[in-house]
CSV table of C-alpha atoms in Angstrom, one decimal:
chain,number,residue,atom,x,y,z
A,1,UNK,CA,19.2,23.5,41.7
A,2,UNK,CA,22.7,23.0,43.0
A,3,UNK,CA,24.1,21.3,46.1
A,4,UNK,CA,27.5,22.5,47.2
A,5,UNK,CA,29.8,21.7,50.1
A,6,UNK,CA,33.3,23.1,49.8
A,7,UNK,CA,34.1,22.4,53.5
A,8,UNK,CA,32.3,25.4,55.0
A,9,UNK,CA,28.8,23.8,55.1
A,10,UNK,CA,26.2,22.4,52.8
A,11,UNK,CA,24.3,24.8,50.5
A,12,UNK,CA,21.1,23.7,48.7
A,13,UNK,CA,20.3,26.4,46.2
A,14,UNK,CA,17.4,26.9,43.9
A,15,UNK,CA,17.9,29.2,40.9
A,16,UNK,CA,21.2,30.6,42.1
A,17,UNK,CA,22.5,33.8,40.5
A,18,UNK,CA,25.8,35.5,40.8
A,19,UNK,CA,24.9,39.2,41.6
A,20,UNK,CA,28.5,40.6,42.1
A,21,UNK,CA,32.0,39.5,41.2
A,22,UNK,CA,35.3,40.8,42.5
A,23,UNK,CA,38.9,40.0,41.8
A,24,UNK,CA,40.2,37.0,39.8
A,25,UNK,CA,41.6,33.6,40.5
A,26,UNK,CA,42.7,30.8,38.2
A,27,UNK,CA,42.3,27.3,39.7
A,28,UNK,CA,42.8,23.9,38.2
A,29,UNK,CA,39.3,22.3,38.0
A,30,UNK,CA,38.0,18.8,37.4
A,31,UNK,CA,34.4,17.8,36.8
A,32,UNK,CA,32.4,14.6,37.0
A,33,UNK,CA,30.9,15.6,33.6
A,34,UNK,CA,34.3,15.1,32.0
A,35,UNK,CA,36.2,12.7,34.3
A,36,UNK,CA,40.0,12.7,34.1
A,37,UNK,CA,40.2,16.1,32.5
A,38,UNK,CA,41.4,19.2,34.4
A,39,UNK,CA,41.4,22.7,33.1
A,40,UNK,CA,42.7,25.9,34.7
A,41,UNK,CA,39.7,28.2,34.8
A,42,UNK,CA,39.8,31.9,35.5
A,43,UNK,CA,36.9,33.0,37.7
A,44,UNK,CA,36.0,35.7,40.2
A,45,UNK,CA,37.8,35.4,43.6
A,46,UNK,CA,34.8,36.7,45.4
A,47,UNK,CA,31.1,36.4,44.5
A,48,UNK,CA,27.7,37.4,45.9
A,49,UNK,CA,25.1,34.8,45.1
A,50,UNK,CA,21.4,35.1,45.6
A,51,UNK,CA,19.1,32.1,45.5
A,52,UNK,CA,16.3,30.3,47.3
A,53,UNK,CA,17.0,27.6,49.9
A,54,UNK,CA,15.4,24.2,50.0
A,55,UNK,CA,12.3,25.8,51.8
A,56,UNK,CA,11.9,28.4,49.2
A,57,UNK,CA,13.3,31.2,51.4
A,58,UNK,CA,15.6,33.8,49.9
A,59,UNK,CA,19.3,33.4,50.7
A,60,UNK,CA,22.4,35.5,50.0
A,61,UNK,CA,25.9,34.0,50.2
A,62,UNK,CA,29.1,36.0,50.1
A,63,UNK,CA,31.9,33.6,49.1
A,64,UNK,CA,35.6,33.8,48.5
A,65,UNK,CA,38.3,31.6,47.1
A,66,UNK,CA,37.4,27.9,46.8
A,67,UNK,CA,33.7,28.3,47.7
A,68,UNK,CA,33.4,31.1,45.2
A,69,UNK,CA,35.0,28.9,42.5
A,70,UNK,CA,32.7,25.9,43.4
A,71,UNK,CA,29.5,28.1,43.3
A,72,UNK,CA,30.5,29.5,39.9
A,73,UNK,CA,31.3,26.1,38.6
A,74,UNK,CA,28.0,24.6,39.6
A,75,UNK,CA,26.0,27.6,38.4
A,76,UNK,CA,27.7,27.2,35.0
A,77,UNK,CA,26.2,23.7,34.8
A,78,UNK,CA,22.7,25.2,35.1
A,79,UNK,CA,23.5,27.3,32.0
A,80,UNK,CA,24.9,24.2,30.1
A,81,UNK,CA,28.5,25.2,30.5
A,82,UNK,CA,31.3,22.8,31.6
A,83,UNK,CA,35.0,23.4,32.2
A,84,UNK,CA,36.0,22.3,28.7
A,85,UNK,CA,34.2,25.4,27.5
A,86,UNK,CA,36.9,27.5,29.2
A,87,UNK,CA,39.8,25.6,27.6
A,88,UNK,CA,42.1,27.4,25.2
A,89,UNK,CA,42.4,26.1,21.6
A,90,UNK,CA,45.7,24.4,22.5
A,91,UNK,CA,44.1,22.7,25.6
A,92,UNK,CA,41.2,21.5,23.5
A,93,UNK,CA,43.6,20.0,21.0
A,94,UNK,CA,45.5,18.2,23.8
A,95,UNK,CA,42.3,16.7,25.3
A,96,UNK,CA,40.5,15.9,22.1
A,97,UNK,CA,41.3,12.2,22.3
A,98,UNK,CA,40.2,12.0,26.0
A,99,UNK,CA,36.9,13.7,25.1
A,100,UNK,CA,36.4,11.3,22.2
A,101,UNK,CA,37.0,8.3,24.4
A,102,UNK,CA,34.6,9.7,27.0
A,103,UNK,CA,31.9,10.1,24.3
A,104,UNK,CA,32.5,6.6,23.0
A,105,UNK,CA,32.3,5.1,26.5
A,106,UNK,CA,29.1,7.1,27.3
A,107,UNK,CA,27.6,5.8,24.0
A,108,UNK,CA,28.5,2.2,24.8
A,109,UNK,CA,27.0,2.5,28.3
A,110,UNK,CA,23.8,4.1,26.8
A,111,UNK,CA,23.6,1.2,24.4
A,112,UNK,CA,24.1,-1.4,27.1
A,113,UNK,CA,21.4,0.3,29.3
A,114,UNK,CA,19.0,0.3,26.3
A,115,UNK,CA,19.6,-3.4,25.7
A,116,UNK,CA,19.1,-4.2,29.4
A,117,UNK,CA,15.8,-2.3,29.4
A,118,UNK,CA,14.7,-4.1,26.2
A,119,UNK,CA,15.5,-7.5,27.8
A,120,UNK,CA,13.5,-6.6,30.9
A,121,UNK,CA,10.5,-5.7,28.8
A,122,UNK,CA,10.6,-9.1,27.1
A,123,UNK,CA,10.5,-11.0,30.4
C-alpha cells in the first residue's frame, strides 16, 4: 500500500501497478529511507496506474510530471527499490560515506531500542 499527496489530492492505493509509461523526465529526488541524499532519477513523465482504493474498489490514475514521479517512487519502494539504486557508479562513490553514516546511526538506534525493551522487560 502507498499513500501519496503531491498537491493534487490524497491517494491511498493498494497493490498499485504502472500499466503505461510515456516520455521521460529526470528530477532530483530525496527520500526518507536515505535522509540527506538526493539523486537525479530518470522516470516516465506520464504514467497510467491501476490499483485498489482504501475500500477495495478498482481505481485508475493518469498522472504527469511531479505526481507521476511520486507514484513511481513510492511503487519502487513496494518492490524494494530506493533512489540509491538509480545512482551512477560515480554518485555511489560520492555518497558512500553518507550511506555508511546512515547505516551506523540506524544500527546505534536499533541497539538503543533493543536495550530499552530489555530494561522494560526487567521492570
